Structure formats: structure tokens, C-alpha cells
């Protein structure tokens, strides 16, 4: 089930990217806004997932939990900055993509050695796909 839901989570990214790529005017801007906002939400969700793993005893160190909170706050600040016009789409996309990579690394270092078989591969593939979609948005 996690595989299906994980890959299904790529659909909104893809639709938003296609909107910004092929649409014109306000619809293209909607695609950009949808991409950045969905990205911030999913990044925050993944930060919460790290907390869930910690509560189940898979991560015992406070550092990764505090760091994941910092990534979640970064996602929120990026979203706020983008909506207010303080951040361009380029900066928002770069910061969010970096957030995904940082969170993946933190999870890998903190808990990945104790996770269910296949989860490490799934997280790696999904993170790579999300980062590639962010790069595609940058090229749009």
C-alpha cells in the first residue's frame, strides 16, 4: 500500500508541472502555485512521518527530530515567502528540493537501518523523482 500511495503522491506534482509547462497566463501561474504549495505540504508531512518513526522507537536521538522540525518550518517559510512575493519561484523550488534531500539524508542517518525492507528504496526513489520534478519546474 505504501508503494501505491507514495507513487500516487507524484501525480499532483506532475499535473502542476504540466499546467505550468503547457498552460498560458493565470492557469500557468496556478500550476506554479499548486506545485510549490503541494511541495511544502508534502515536505512537512514527511517531517511528521519522521516523528512517527521516533514515537515507535525507531529513532532515539533528539537531533533528527529537532532538525526535521527545522525543515518543516523552512517549508512553511518558503510557502509564505512565495505567496507574499518575497521569494521567486526559482528560490522556492531550490529551497524545497534541498529540503527533500536534507530530510532524506536525516532519515537515512537516523532510522533507515531499522526500517521495513523496501522502505529505504521507496523513499530513495520517491525523493529522486520529487527532486527531478523540482528541477523540471525550474526549467519551465
PDB file of C-alpha atoms in Angstrom:
ATOM      1  CA  UNK A   1       0.000   0.000   0.000  1.00  0.00           C
ATOM      2  CA  UNK A   2       2.839   2.412   0.830  1.00  0.00           C
ATOM      3  CA  UNK A   3       4.258   1.966  -2.671  1.00  0.00           C
ATOM      4  CA  UNK A   4       0.949   2.809  -4.334  1.00  0.00           C
ATOM      5  CA  UNK A   5       0.306   5.819  -2.124  1.00  0.00           C
ATOM      6  CA  UNK A   6       3.899   7.017  -2.468  1.00  0.00           C
ATOM      7  CA  UNK A   7       3.844   6.917  -6.249  1.00  0.00           C
ATOM      8  CA  UNK A   8       0.317   8.352  -6.355  1.00  0.00           C
ATOM      9  CA  UNK A   9       1.727  11.314  -4.428  1.00  0.00           C
ATOM     10  CA  UNK A  10       3.759  12.165  -7.532  1.00  0.00           C
ATOM     11  CA  UNK A  11       0.591  12.785  -9.561  1.00  0.00           C
ATOM     12  CA  UNK A  12      -0.178  16.278  -8.167  1.00  0.00           C
ATOM     13  CA  UNK A  13       3.455  17.295  -8.745  1.00  0.00           C
ATOM     14  CA  UNK A  14       3.226  16.089 -12.345  1.00  0.00           C
ATOM     15  CA  UNK A  15      -0.128  17.757 -13.034  1.00  0.00           C
ATOM     16  CA  UNK A  16       1.090  21.066 -11.596  1.00  0.00           C
ATOM     17  CA  UNK A  17       4.290  20.866 -13.654  1.00  0.00           C
ATOM     18  CA  UNK A  18       2.329  20.116 -16.831  1.00  0.00           C
ATOM     19  CA  UNK A  19      -0.006  23.032 -16.117  1.00  0.00           C
ATOM     20  CA  UNK A  20       2.895  25.409 -15.756  1.00  0.00           C
ATOM     21  CA  UNK A  21       4.547  23.958 -18.857  1.00  0.00           C
ATOM     22  CA  UNK A  22       1.629  23.949 -21.293  1.00  0.00           C
ATOM     23  CA  UNK A  23      -0.925  26.396 -19.944  1.00  0.00           C
ATOM     24  CA  UNK A  24      -0.934  30.125 -20.536  1.00  0.00           C
ATOM     25  CA  UNK A  25      -1.480  33.114 -18.263  1.00  0.00           C
ATOM     26  CA  UNK A  26      -3.162  32.610 -14.924  1.00  0.00           C
ATOM     27  CA  UNK A  27      -3.515  28.850 -15.404  1.00  0.00           C
ATOM     28  CA  UNK A  28       0.260  28.526 -15.777  1.00  0.00           C
ATOM     29  CA  UNK A  29       0.688  30.593 -12.606  1.00  0.00           C
ATOM     30  CA  UNK A  30      -1.816  28.325 -10.886  1.00  0.00           C
ATOM     31  CA  UNK A  31       0.358  25.355 -11.842  1.00  0.00           C
ATOM     32  CA  UNK A  32       3.365  27.061 -10.270  1.00  0.00           C
ATOM     33  CA  UNK A  33       1.461  27.907  -7.098  1.00  0.00           C
ATOM     34  CA  UNK A  34      -0.009  24.401  -6.916  1.00  0.00           C
ATOM     35  CA  UNK A  35       3.458  22.860  -7.284  1.00  0.00           C
ATOM     36  CA  UNK A  36       5.113  24.999  -4.605  1.00  0.00           C
ATOM     37  CA  UNK A  37       2.241  24.661  -2.136  1.00  0.00           C
ATOM     38  CA  UNK A  38       1.903  20.894  -2.627  1.00  0.00           C
ATOM     39  CA  UNK A  39       5.658  20.525  -2.265  1.00  0.00           C
ATOM     40  CA  UNK A  40       5.680  22.430   1.037  1.00  0.00           C
ATOM     41  CA  UNK A  41       2.798  20.333   2.344  1.00  0.00           C
ATOM     42  CA  UNK A  42       4.383  17.013   1.385  1.00  0.00           C
ATOM     43  CA  UNK A  43       7.754  18.053   2.795  1.00  0.00           C
ATOM     44  CA  UNK A  44       6.060  18.918   6.090  1.00  0.00           C
ATOM     45  CA  UNK A  45       4.194  15.606   6.003  1.00  0.00           C
ATOM     46  CA  UNK A  46       7.475  13.738   5.629  1.00  0.00           C
ATOM     47  CA  UNK A  47       8.875  15.632   8.598  1.00  0.00           C
ATOM     48  CA  UNK A  48       5.902  14.404  10.610  1.00  0.00           C
ATOM     49  CA  UNK A  49       6.494  10.861   9.381  1.00  0.00           C
ATOM     50  CA  UNK A  50       9.969  11.022  10.917  1.00  0.00           C
ATOM     51  CA  UNK A  51       8.310  11.944  14.216  1.00  0.00           C
ATOM     52  CA  UNK A  52       6.023   8.939  13.871  1.00  0.00           C
ATOM     53  CA  UNK A  53       9.023   6.676  13.430  1.00  0.00           C
ATOM     54  CA  UNK A  54      10.615   8.168  16.526  1.00  0.00           C
ATOM     55  CA  UNK A  55       7.490   7.561  18.585  1.00  0.00           C
ATOM     56  CA  UNK A  56       7.665   3.910  17.568  1.00  0.00           C
ATOM     57  CA  UNK A  57      11.218   3.752  18.864  1.00  0.00           C
ATOM     58  CA  UNK A  58      12.957   3.711  15.502  1.00  0.00           C
ATOM     59  CA  UNK A  59      14.884   6.925  16.139  1.00  0.00           C
ATOM     60  CA  UNK A  60      16.101   7.633  19.624  1.00  0.00           C
ATOM     61  CA  UNK A  61      18.127  10.781  19.022  1.00  0.00           C
ATOM     62  CA  UNK A  62      16.629  14.214  19.623  1.00  0.00           C
ATOM     63  CA  UNK A  63      18.796  15.783  16.900  1.00  0.00           C
ATOM     64  CA  UNK A  64      16.943  14.357  13.882  1.00  0.00           C
ATOM     65  CA  UNK A  65      13.605  15.278  15.411  1.00  0.00           C
ATOM     66  CA  UNK A  66      14.677  18.853  16.027  1.00  0.00           C
ATOM     67  CA  UNK A  67      16.214  19.047  12.566  1.00  0.00           C
ATOM     68  CA  UNK A  68      13.038  17.705  10.949  1.00  0.00           C
ATOM     69  CA  UNK A  69      11.116  20.458  12.724  1.00  0.00           C
ATOM     70  CA  UNK A  70      13.512  22.982  11.204  1.00  0.00           C
ATOM     71  CA  UNK A  71      12.852  21.519   7.738  1.00  0.00           C
ATOM     72  CA  UNK A  72       9.074  21.740   8.318  1.00  0.00           C
ATOM     73  CA  UNK A  73       9.410  25.378   9.386  1.00  0.00           C
ATOM     74  CA  UNK A  74      11.576  26.029   6.314  1.00  0.00           C
ATOM     75  CA  UNK A  75       8.831  24.570   4.113  1.00  0.00           C
ATOM     76  CA  UNK A  76       6.277  26.851   5.748  1.00  0.00           C
ATOM     77  CA  UNK A  77       8.526  29.917   5.390  1.00  0.00           C
ATOM     78  CA  UNK A  78       9.165  29.114   1.730  1.00  0.00           C
ATOM     79  CA  UNK A  79       5.446  28.817   1.105  1.00  0.00           C
ATOM     80  CA  UNK A  80       4.724  32.052   2.949  1.00  0.00           C
ATOM     81  CA  UNK A  81       7.551  33.864   1.166  1.00  0.00           C
ATOM     82  CA  UNK A  82       6.397  32.621  -2.217  1.00  0.00           C
ATOM     83  CA  UNK A  83       2.765  33.615  -1.620  1.00  0.00           C
ATOM     84  CA  UNK A  84       3.812  37.068  -0.417  1.00  0.00           C
ATOM     85  CA  UNK A  85       6.155  37.587  -3.344  1.00  0.00           C
ATOM     86  CA  UNK A  86       9.279  37.707  -1.161  1.00  0.00           C
ATOM     87  CA  UNK A  87      10.649  34.569  -2.844  1.00  0.00           C
ATOM     88  CA  UNK A  88      10.708  33.900  -6.556  1.00  0.00           C
ATOM     89  CA  UNK A  89       9.631  30.508  -7.857  1.00  0.00           C
ATOM     90  CA  UNK A  90      13.276  29.691  -8.533  1.00  0.00           C
ATOM     91  CA  UNK A  91      14.262  30.193  -4.892  1.00  0.00           C
ATOM     92  CA  UNK A  92      11.169  28.429  -3.599  1.00  0.00           C
ATOM     93  CA  UNK A  93      11.827  25.388  -5.789  1.00  0.00           C
ATOM     94  CA  UNK A  94      15.522  25.261  -4.922  1.00  0.00           C
ATOM     95  CA  UNK A  95      14.866  25.532  -1.184  1.00  0.00           C
ATOM     96  CA  UNK A  96      12.117  22.922  -1.238  1.00  0.00           C
ATOM     97  CA  UNK A  97      14.195  20.475  -3.317  1.00  0.00           C
ATOM     98  CA  UNK A  98      17.051  20.951  -0.871  1.00  0.00           C
ATOM     99  CA  UNK A  99      14.633  20.299   1.986  1.00  0.00           C
ATOM    100  CA  UNK A 100      13.694  16.931   0.468  1.00  0.00           C
ATOM    101  CA  UNK A 101      17.323  15.940   0.115  1.00  0.00           C
ATOM    102  CA  UNK A 102      18.198  17.061   3.642  1.00  0.00           C
ATOM    103  CA  UNK A 103      15.231  15.221   5.137  1.00  0.00           C
ATOM    104  CA  UNK A 104      16.036  12.056   3.185  1.00  0.00           C
ATOM    105  CA  UNK A 105      19.615  12.190   4.453  1.00  0.00           C
ATOM    106  CA  UNK A 106      18.496  12.812   8.038  1.00  0.00           C
ATOM    107  CA  UNK A 107      16.086   9.892   7.881  1.00  0.00           C
ATOM    108  CA  UNK A 108      18.727   7.683   6.317  1.00  0.00           C
ATOM    109  CA  UNK A 109      21.242   8.513   9.034  1.00  0.00           C
ATOM    110  CA  UNK A 110      18.773   8.344  11.929  1.00  0.00           C
ATOM    111  CA  UNK A 111      16.434   5.463  11.272  1.00  0.00           C
ATOM    112  CA  UNK A 112      16.872   3.888   7.852  1.00  0.00           C
ATOM    113  CA  UNK A 113      18.866   0.923   9.102  1.00  0.00           C
ATOM    114  CA  UNK A 114      15.871  -0.214  11.174  1.00  0.00           C
ATOM    115  CA  UNK A 115      13.073   0.347   8.666  1.00  0.00           C
ATOM    116  CA  UNK A 116      10.950  -2.252   6.960  1.00  0.00           C
ATOM    117  CA  UNK A 117      12.531  -3.923   3.934  1.00  0.00           C
ATOM    118  CA  UNK A 118      11.869  -1.961   0.772  1.00  0.00           C
ATOM    119  CA  UNK A 119      11.085   1.323   2.538  1.00  0.00           C
ATOM    120  CA  UNK A 120      14.615   2.640   2.048  1.00  0.00           C
ATOM    121  CA  UNK A 121      14.394   2.012  -1.691  1.00  0.00           C
ATOM    122  CA  UNK A 122      10.925   3.528  -1.888  1.00  0.00           C
ATOM    123  CA  UNK A 123      11.997   6.700  -0.075  1.00  0.00           C
ATOM    124  CA  UNK A 124      15.085   6.993  -2.251  1.00  0.00           C
ATOM    125  CA  UNK A 125      13.108   6.604  -5.469  1.00  0.00           C
ATOM    126  CA  UNK A 126      10.370   8.986  -4.416  1.00  0.00           C
ATOM    127  CA  UNK A 127      12.860  11.601  -3.221  1.00  0.00           C
ATOM    128  CA  UNK A 128      14.761  11.346  -6.503  1.00  0.00           C
ATOM    129  CA  UNK A 129      11.530  11.692  -8.504  1.00  0.00           C
ATOM    130  CA  UNK A 130      10.412  14.714  -6.472  1.00  0.00           C
ATOM    131  CA  UNK A 131      13.788  16.431  -6.856  1.00  0.00           C
ATOM    132  CA  UNK A 132      13.749  15.763 -10.619  1.00  0.00           C
ATOM    133  CA  UNK A 133      10.241  17.257 -10.840  1.00  0.00           C
ATOM    134  CA  UNK A 134      11.503  20.331  -8.981  1.00  0.00           C
ATOM    135  CA  UNK A 135      14.344  20.633 -11.497  1.00  0.00           C
ATOM    136  CA  UNK A 136      11.860  20.290 -14.361  1.00  0.00           C
ATOM    137  CA  UNK A 137       9.794  23.089 -12.840  1.00  0.00           C
ATOM    138  CA  UNK A 138      12.944  25.223 -12.712  1.00  0.00           C
ATOM    139  CA  UNK A 139      13.432  24.638 -16.421  1.00  0.00           C
ATOM    140  CA  UNK A 140       9.802  25.537 -17.235  1.00  0.00           C
TER     141      UNK A 140
END
